[in-house]
Structures are given as C-alpha cells and as structure tokens.
PDB file of C-alpha atoms and ligand atoms in Angstrom:
ATOM      1  CA  UNK A   1      -3.736 -13.090  11.828  1.00  0.00           C
ATOM      2  CA  UNK A   2      -0.479 -11.777  11.969  1.00  0.00           C
ATOM      3  CA  UNK A   3       1.562 -11.260   8.741  1.00  0.00           C
ATOM      4  CA  UNK A   4       5.498 -10.669   9.040  1.00  0.00           C
ATOM      5  CA  UNK A   5       6.676  -8.594   6.124  1.00  0.00           C
ATOM      6  CA  UNK A   6       9.538 -10.860   5.157  1.00  0.00           C
ATOM      7  CA  UNK A   7       6.780 -13.593   4.401  1.00  0.00           C
ATOM      8  CA  UNK A   8       5.659 -11.464   1.477  1.00  0.00           C
ATOM      9  CA  UNK A   9       8.195 -12.001  -0.956  1.00  0.00           C
ATOM     10  CA  UNK A  10       6.124 -10.757  -3.963  1.00  0.00           C
ATOM     11  CA  UNK A  11       5.257  -7.750  -2.571  1.00  0.00           C
ATOM     12  CA  UNK A  12       8.584  -7.008  -1.239  1.00  0.00           C
ATOM     13  CA  UNK A  13      10.029  -7.806  -4.519  1.00  0.00           C
ATOM     14  CA  UNK A  14       7.613  -5.033  -5.812  1.00  0.00           C
ATOM     15  CA  UNK A  15       8.854  -2.596  -3.349  1.00  0.00           C
ATOM     16  CA  UNK A  16      12.596  -3.178  -3.760  1.00  0.00           C
ATOM     17  CA  UNK A  17      12.026  -2.926  -7.330  1.00  0.00           C
ATOM     18  CA  UNK A  18      10.316   0.385  -6.602  1.00  0.00           C
ATOM     19  CA  UNK A  19       7.648  -0.258  -9.018  1.00  0.00           C
ATOM     20  CA  UNK A  20       4.985   1.049  -6.651  1.00  0.00           C
ATOM     21  CA  UNK A  21       4.739   4.863  -6.699  1.00  0.00           C
ATOM     22  CA  UNK A  22       5.027   5.962  -3.253  1.00  0.00           C
ATOM     23  CA  UNK A  23       2.309   7.561  -1.545  1.00  0.00           C
ATOM     24  CA  UNK A  24       4.120   6.685   1.792  1.00  0.00           C
ATOM     25  CA  UNK A  25       7.378   7.224   0.032  1.00  0.00           C
ATOM     26  CA  UNK A  26       7.497  10.997   0.185  1.00  0.00           C
ATOM     27  CA  UNK A  27       5.488  12.610  -2.343  1.00  0.00           C
ATOM     28  CA  UNK A  28       2.422  12.906   0.008  1.00  0.00           C
ATOM     29  CA  UNK A  29       3.185  13.082   3.887  1.00  0.00           C
ATOM     30  CA  UNK A  30       1.587  13.121   7.138  1.00  0.00           C
ATOM     31  CA  UNK A  31      -1.870  14.876   7.532  1.00  0.00           C
ATOM     32  CA  UNK A  32      -1.941  18.839   7.440  1.00  0.00           C
ATOM     33  CA  UNK A  33      -1.943  20.687  10.773  1.00  0.00           C
ATOM     34  CA  UNK A  34      -5.660  20.533  11.988  1.00  0.00           C
ATOM     35  CA  UNK A  35      -6.247  16.905  10.476  1.00  0.00           C
ATOM     36  CA  UNK A  36      -4.719  15.214  13.372  1.00  0.00           C
ATOM     37  CA  UNK A  37      -7.324  12.924  13.723  1.00  0.00           C
ATOM     38  CA  UNK A  38      -6.144  11.375  10.755  1.00  0.00           C
ATOM     39  CA  UNK A  39      -2.928  10.418  12.322  1.00  0.00           C
ATOM     40  CA  UNK A  40      -2.702   6.707  12.917  1.00  0.00           C
ATOM     41  CA  UNK A  41      -0.573   6.210  16.325  1.00  0.00           C
ATOM     42  CA  UNK A  42       1.989   3.648  15.785  1.00  0.00           C
ATOM     43  CA  UNK A  43       0.826   2.956  12.239  1.00  0.00           C
ATOM     44  CA  UNK A  44       3.662   1.722   9.896  1.00  0.00           C
ATOM     45  CA  UNK A  45       2.539   2.722   6.483  1.00  0.00           C
ATOM     46  CA  UNK A  46       4.976   0.720   4.598  1.00  0.00           C
ATOM     47  CA  UNK A  47       4.142  -2.421   6.110  1.00  0.00           C
ATOM     48  CA  UNK A  48       0.629  -1.399   5.924  1.00  0.00           C
ATOM     49  CA  UNK A  49       1.209  -1.182   2.093  1.00  0.00           C
ATOM     50  CA  UNK A  50       2.618  -4.671   1.914  1.00  0.00           C
ATOM     51  CA  UNK A  51      -0.602  -5.998   3.916  1.00  0.00           C
ATOM     52  CA  UNK A  52      -3.001  -4.428   1.353  1.00  0.00           C
ATOM     53  CA  UNK A  53      -1.247  -6.614  -1.180  1.00  0.00           C
ATOM     54  CA  UNK A  54      -1.362  -9.572   1.167  1.00  0.00           C
ATOM     55  CA  UNK A  55      -5.119  -9.276   1.997  1.00  0.00           C
ATOM     56  CA  UNK A  56      -5.692  -8.494  -1.617  1.00  0.00           C
ATOM     57  CA  UNK A  57      -7.680  -5.436  -1.184  1.00  0.00           C
ATOM     58  CA  UNK A  58      -6.436  -4.700  -4.837  1.00  0.00           C
ATOM     59  CA  UNK A  59      -9.040  -7.345  -6.102  1.00  0.00           C
ATOM     60  CA  UNK A  60     -11.581  -4.994  -5.429  1.00  0.00           C
ATOM     61  CA  UNK A  61     -10.045  -1.778  -5.002  1.00  0.00           C
ATOM     62  CA  UNK A  62      -7.849   0.418  -7.077  1.00  0.00           C
ATOM     63  CA  UNK A  63      -4.988   1.257  -4.575  1.00  0.00           C
ATOM     64  CA  UNK A  64      -2.074   3.565  -5.512  1.00  0.00           C
ATOM     65  CA  UNK A  65       1.166   1.711  -4.888  1.00  0.00           C
ATOM     66  CA  UNK A  66      -0.636  -1.694  -4.424  1.00  0.00           C
ATOM     67  CA  UNK A  67      -0.648  -4.354  -7.194  1.00  0.00           C
ATOM     68  CA  UNK A  68      -4.040  -5.874  -7.853  1.00  0.00           C
ATOM     69  CA  UNK A  69      -6.314  -6.196 -10.945  1.00  0.00           C
ATOM     70  CA  UNK A  70      -9.195  -3.946  -9.614  1.00  0.00           C
ATOM     71  CA  UNK A  71     -12.464  -5.338 -10.458  1.00  0.00           C
ATOM     72  CA  UNK A  72     -14.064  -1.996  -9.200  1.00  0.00           C
ATOM     73  CA  UNK A  73     -16.297  -3.868  -7.228  1.00  0.00           C
ATOM     74  CA  UNK A  74     -15.462  -1.231  -4.232  1.00  0.00           C
ATOM     75  CA  UNK A  75     -14.469   2.403  -5.032  1.00  0.00           C
ATOM     76  CA  UNK A  76     -11.045   3.627  -5.779  1.00  0.00           C
ATOM     77  CA  UNK A  77      -9.039   4.248  -2.817  1.00  0.00           C
ATOM     78  CA  UNK A  78      -6.688   6.877  -4.478  1.00  0.00           C
ATOM     79  CA  UNK A  79      -6.555   9.986  -2.281  1.00  0.00           C
ATOM     80  CA  UNK A  80      -8.415   8.280   0.588  1.00  0.00           C
ATOM     81  CA  UNK A  81      -6.532  10.322   3.101  1.00  0.00           C
ATOM     82  CA  UNK A  82      -8.454  13.260   1.914  1.00  0.00           C
ATOM     83  CA  UNK A  83     -11.940  11.376   1.840  1.00  0.00           C
ATOM     84  CA  UNK A  84     -14.597  13.115   4.162  1.00  0.00           C
ATOM     85  CA  UNK A  85     -16.218   9.807   4.926  1.00  0.00           C
ATOM     86  CA  UNK A  86     -15.779   6.064   5.059  1.00  0.00           C
ATOM     87  CA  UNK A  87     -18.601   4.499   2.764  1.00  0.00           C
ATOM     88  CA  UNK A  88     -20.366   7.655   2.569  1.00  0.00           C
ATOM     89  CA  UNK A  89     -21.693   7.373   6.120  1.00  0.00           C
ATOM     90  CA  UNK A  90     -19.111   7.387   8.986  1.00  0.00           C
ATOM     91  CA  UNK A  91     -16.374  10.670   9.372  1.00  0.00           C
ATOM     92  CA  UNK A  92     -13.192   9.449   8.006  1.00  0.00           C
ATOM     93  CA  UNK A  93     -10.856   9.412  11.029  1.00  0.00           C
ATOM     94  CA  UNK A  94      -8.159   7.275  12.219  1.00  0.00           C
ATOM     95  CA  UNK A  95     -10.140   5.097  14.897  1.00  0.00           C
ATOM     96  CA  UNK A  96     -13.256   4.725  12.660  1.00  0.00           C
ATOM     97  CA  UNK A  97     -11.012   3.606   9.685  1.00  0.00           C
ATOM     98  CA  UNK A  98      -9.326   0.749  11.583  1.00  0.00           C
ATOM     99  CA  UNK A  99     -12.611  -0.367  13.050  1.00  0.00           C
ATOM    100  CA  UNK A 100     -13.746  -0.563   9.233  1.00  0.00           C
ATOM    101  CA  UNK A 101     -10.833  -2.445   8.278  1.00  0.00           C
ATOM    102  CA  UNK A 102     -11.587  -4.983  11.125  1.00  0.00           C
ATOM    103  CA  UNK A 103     -15.319  -5.288  10.929  1.00  0.00           C
ATOM    104  CA  UNK A 104     -16.896  -3.210   8.129  1.00  0.00           C
ATOM    105  CA  UNK A 105     -20.269  -4.642   9.183  1.00  0.00           C
ATOM    106  CA  UNK A 106     -20.115  -3.402  12.573  1.00  0.00           C
ATOM    107  CA  UNK A 107     -19.508   0.270  11.491  1.00  0.00           C
ATOM    108  CA  UNK A 108     -21.651   0.211   8.572  1.00  0.00           C
ATOM    109  CA  UNK A 109     -24.368  -2.706   8.925  1.00  0.00           C
ATOM    110  CA  UNK A 110     -25.332  -4.042   5.347  1.00  0.00           C
ATOM    111  CA  UNK A 111     -22.348  -3.022   3.627  1.00  0.00           C
ATOM    112  CA  UNK A 112     -20.931  -5.053   0.847  1.00  0.00           C
ATOM    113  CA  UNK A 113     -17.215  -4.500   2.120  1.00  0.00           C
ATOM    114  CA  UNK A 114     -16.437  -8.106   3.437  1.00  0.00           C
ATOM    115  CA  UNK A 115     -15.011  -8.862   6.793  1.00  0.00           C
ATOM    116  CA  UNK A 116     -11.406 -10.321   5.973  1.00  0.00           C
ATOM    117  CA  UNK A 117     -10.241 -11.125   9.499  1.00  0.00           C
ATOM    118  CA  UNK A 118      -7.841  -8.273   9.836  1.00  0.00           C
ATOM    119  CA  UNK A 119      -5.956  -7.866  13.109  1.00  0.00           C
ATOM    120  CA  UNK A 120      -5.755  -4.778  15.273  1.00  0.00           C
ATOM    121  CA  UNK A 121      -2.260  -4.452  14.246  1.00  0.00           C
ATOM    122  CA  UNK A 122      -2.645  -4.863  10.593  1.00  0.00           C
ATOM    123  CA  UNK A 123      -5.672  -2.682  10.583  1.00  0.00           C
ATOM    124  CA  UNK A 124      -3.370   0.084  11.948  1.00  0.00           C
ATOM    125  CA  UNK A 125      -0.681  -0.220   9.563  1.00  0.00           C
ATOM    126  CA  UNK A 126      -3.125  -0.227   6.543  1.00  0.00           C
ATOM    127  CA  UNK A 127      -4.922   2.775   7.853  1.00  0.00           C
ATOM    128  CA  UNK A 128      -1.636   4.339   8.333  1.00  0.00           C
ATOM    129  CA  UNK A 129      -1.124   3.798   4.540  1.00  0.00           C
ATOM    130  CA  UNK A 130      -4.573   4.823   3.361  1.00  0.00           C
ATOM    131  CA  UNK A 131      -4.399   8.024   5.416  1.00  0.00           C
ATOM    132  CA  UNK A 132      -1.264   9.010   3.622  1.00  0.00           C
ATOM    133  CA  UNK A 133      -2.868   8.696   0.248  1.00  0.00           C
ATOM    134  CA  UNK A 134      -3.411  12.280  -0.870  1.00  0.00           C
TER     135      UNK A 134
HETATM  136  C1  HEC B 201     -14.756  -8.358  -1.979  1.00  0.00           C
HETATM  137  C2  HEC B 201     -14.186  -7.086  -2.473  1.00  0.00           C
HETATM  138  C3  HEC B 201     -13.635  -6.120  -1.454  1.00  0.00           C
HETATM  139  C4  HEC B 201     -12.559  -6.401  -0.770  1.00  0.00           C
HETATM  140  C5  HEC B 201     -11.665  -7.903  -0.865  1.00  0.00           C
HETATM  141  C6  HEC B 201     -12.117  -5.322  -0.096  1.00  0.00           C
HETATM  142  N1  HEC B 201     -13.134  -4.239  -0.225  1.00  0.00           N
HETATM  143 FE1  HEC B 201     -13.123  -2.709   0.707  1.00  0.00          FE
HETATM  144  N2  HEC B 201     -14.723  -2.195  -0.049  1.00  0.00           N
HETATM  145  C7  HEC B 201     -15.422  -3.013  -0.745  1.00  0.00           C
HETATM  146  C8  HEC B 201     -17.005  -2.149  -1.055  1.00  0.00           C
HETATM  147  C9  HEC B 201     -17.844  -2.940  -2.070  1.00  0.00           C
HETATM  148  C10 HEC B 201     -16.838  -0.896  -0.448  1.00  0.00           C
HETATM  149  C11 HEC B 201     -17.952   0.056  -0.639  1.00  0.00           C
HETATM  150  C12 HEC B 201     -18.855  -0.109   0.879  1.00  0.00           C
HETATM  151  C13 HEC B 201     -19.857   0.824   1.132  1.00  0.00           C
HETATM  152  O1  HEC B 201     -19.832   1.988   0.620  1.00  0.00           O
HETATM  153  O2  HEC B 201     -20.914   0.681   1.845  1.00  0.00           O
HETATM  154  C14 HEC B 201     -15.541  -0.958   0.207  1.00  0.00           C
HETATM  155  C15 HEC B 201     -15.095   0.298   0.932  1.00  0.00           C
HETATM  156  C16 HEC B 201     -13.801   0.313   1.493  1.00  0.00           C
HETATM  157  C17 HEC B 201     -13.358   1.463   1.981  1.00  0.00           C
HETATM  158  C18 HEC B 201     -14.319   2.967   2.123  1.00  0.00           C
HETATM  159  C19 HEC B 201     -14.011   3.558   0.875  1.00  0.00           C
HETATM  160  C20 HEC B 201     -14.813   4.945   0.701  1.00  0.00           C
HETATM  161  O3  HEC B 201     -14.584   5.456  -0.323  1.00  0.00           O
HETATM  162  O4  HEC B 201     -15.716   5.062   1.382  1.00  0.00           O
HETATM  163  C21 HEC B 201     -12.259   1.167   2.397  1.00  0.00           C
HETATM  164  C22 HEC B 201     -11.186   2.276   2.956  1.00  0.00           C
HETATM  165  C23 HEC B 201     -11.760  -0.179   2.015  1.00  0.00           C
HETATM  166  N3  HEC B 201     -12.955  -0.609   1.372  1.00  0.00           N
HETATM  167  C24 HEC B 201     -10.507  -0.793   2.307  1.00  0.00           C
HETATM  168  C25 HEC B 201     -10.393  -1.850   1.965  1.00  0.00           C
HETATM  169  C26 HEC B 201      -9.137  -2.668   2.397  1.00  0.00           C
HETATM  170  C27 HEC B 201      -8.139  -2.014   3.156  1.00  0.00           C
HETATM  171  C28 HEC B 201      -9.244  -4.050   1.932  1.00  0.00           C
HETATM  172  C29 HEC B 201      -8.342  -5.237   2.116  1.00  0.00           C
HETATM  173  C30 HEC B 201      -8.042  -5.171   3.692  1.00  0.00           C
HETATM  174  C31 HEC B 201     -10.594  -4.300   1.477  1.00  0.00           C
HETATM  175  N4  HEC B 201     -10.924  -3.075   1.331  1.00  0.00           N
HETATM  176  C32 HEC B 201     -11.035  -5.113   0.714  1.00  0.00           C
HETATM  177  C33 HEC B 201     -15.265  -4.111  -1.293  1.00  0.00           C
HETATM  178  C34 HEC B 201     -14.122  -4.850  -0.879  1.00  0.00           C
END
C-alpha cells in the first residue's frame, strides 16, 4: 500500500502545529561514524513519521513524535536507533529493520508483532525515522 503524505491530514496538522517533538527534527541526527549500517539509503524520515501514525504503530508502541495511545503491547520505540537488537534476536541494522517492518514473522518466527502489509517504500521511510531516534 502506498500512502501519500498529503492524504494524512491529521498527522500533517500535528506536524504543522509542531506538536510532535522532533527526533527527525534536529536534536538527534544521522548515525555516528562507524554506524553506517544504520543508515537507510533513500529513506525519508519525515514521511516515515507520518506513516508511523498512519499504520497506527502507536496503538501498540510508544513512539516519540508519533501520536498514539500506547497500550504497551509492544516495547517502547524510544531511542530505537541506539538499540542493539530487533525483538532481542536480530542485530539492528537498516536492512533487517526494513524486513522486520514488512514481514516480522519472516525475521523472527512466532513473534507477536503483526504483519501490517507495509510496502517496501513505506518500510524504508519508517526505518529511517526509527533509526534516527536516539
Ligand atoms: C498489535 C500490536 C503491534 C502493532 C500495531 C505494531 N507492533 Fe511493533 N511490535 C509489537 C510487539 C508485540 C513487538 C515485540 C516483538 C518481539 O519481541 O518478538 C513489536 C516489536 C517491534 C519492533 C522491535 C522493537 C524492539 O525493541 O526490539 C519494532 C521496531 C516495531 N515493533 C515497529 C513497529 C512499527 C513501525 C509498527 C507500525 C508499522 C508496529 N511496530 C506496529 C506489536 C505491535
């Protein structure tokens, strides 16, 4: 599924109002030197943030900068860019994270994280946002 950001009025309004504190807005930046494996080539972190709202990741996860009433079903994604492992199992690097977002079960069979039908482009942009969370 492809989502165009202009079709996300609620999230766009939040963005415009500056309500969401910006991990992608400047306080935290690109991965440090030596952490290039965390870089997501072509990733658009701002679009990724809107997509996190669109896919309602916030219904299960606390995600800085993304609205949602977290149920704490999933772990917080605060400072995820500094996390060593995905689901405590797979080393956290850009390619693995994109695969996780598209098909969690294929990366960690039996995980409780659902497959949300995320496209490759959307996974790329959401990964860019998550990797920038420090
Ligand atoms: C129905 C609840 C639910 C939804 C919706 C959900 N997740 Fe998850 N997510 C989980 C659970 C549960 C885990 C823990 C999985 C595990 O450890 O095996 C998880 C794990 C993760 C992790 C790894 C966290 C860590 O600390 O290892 C990331 C990253 C993640 N989810 C991102 C997302 C994104 C992005 C979305 C939206 C596209 C999303 N999730 C939607 C339940 C959810």
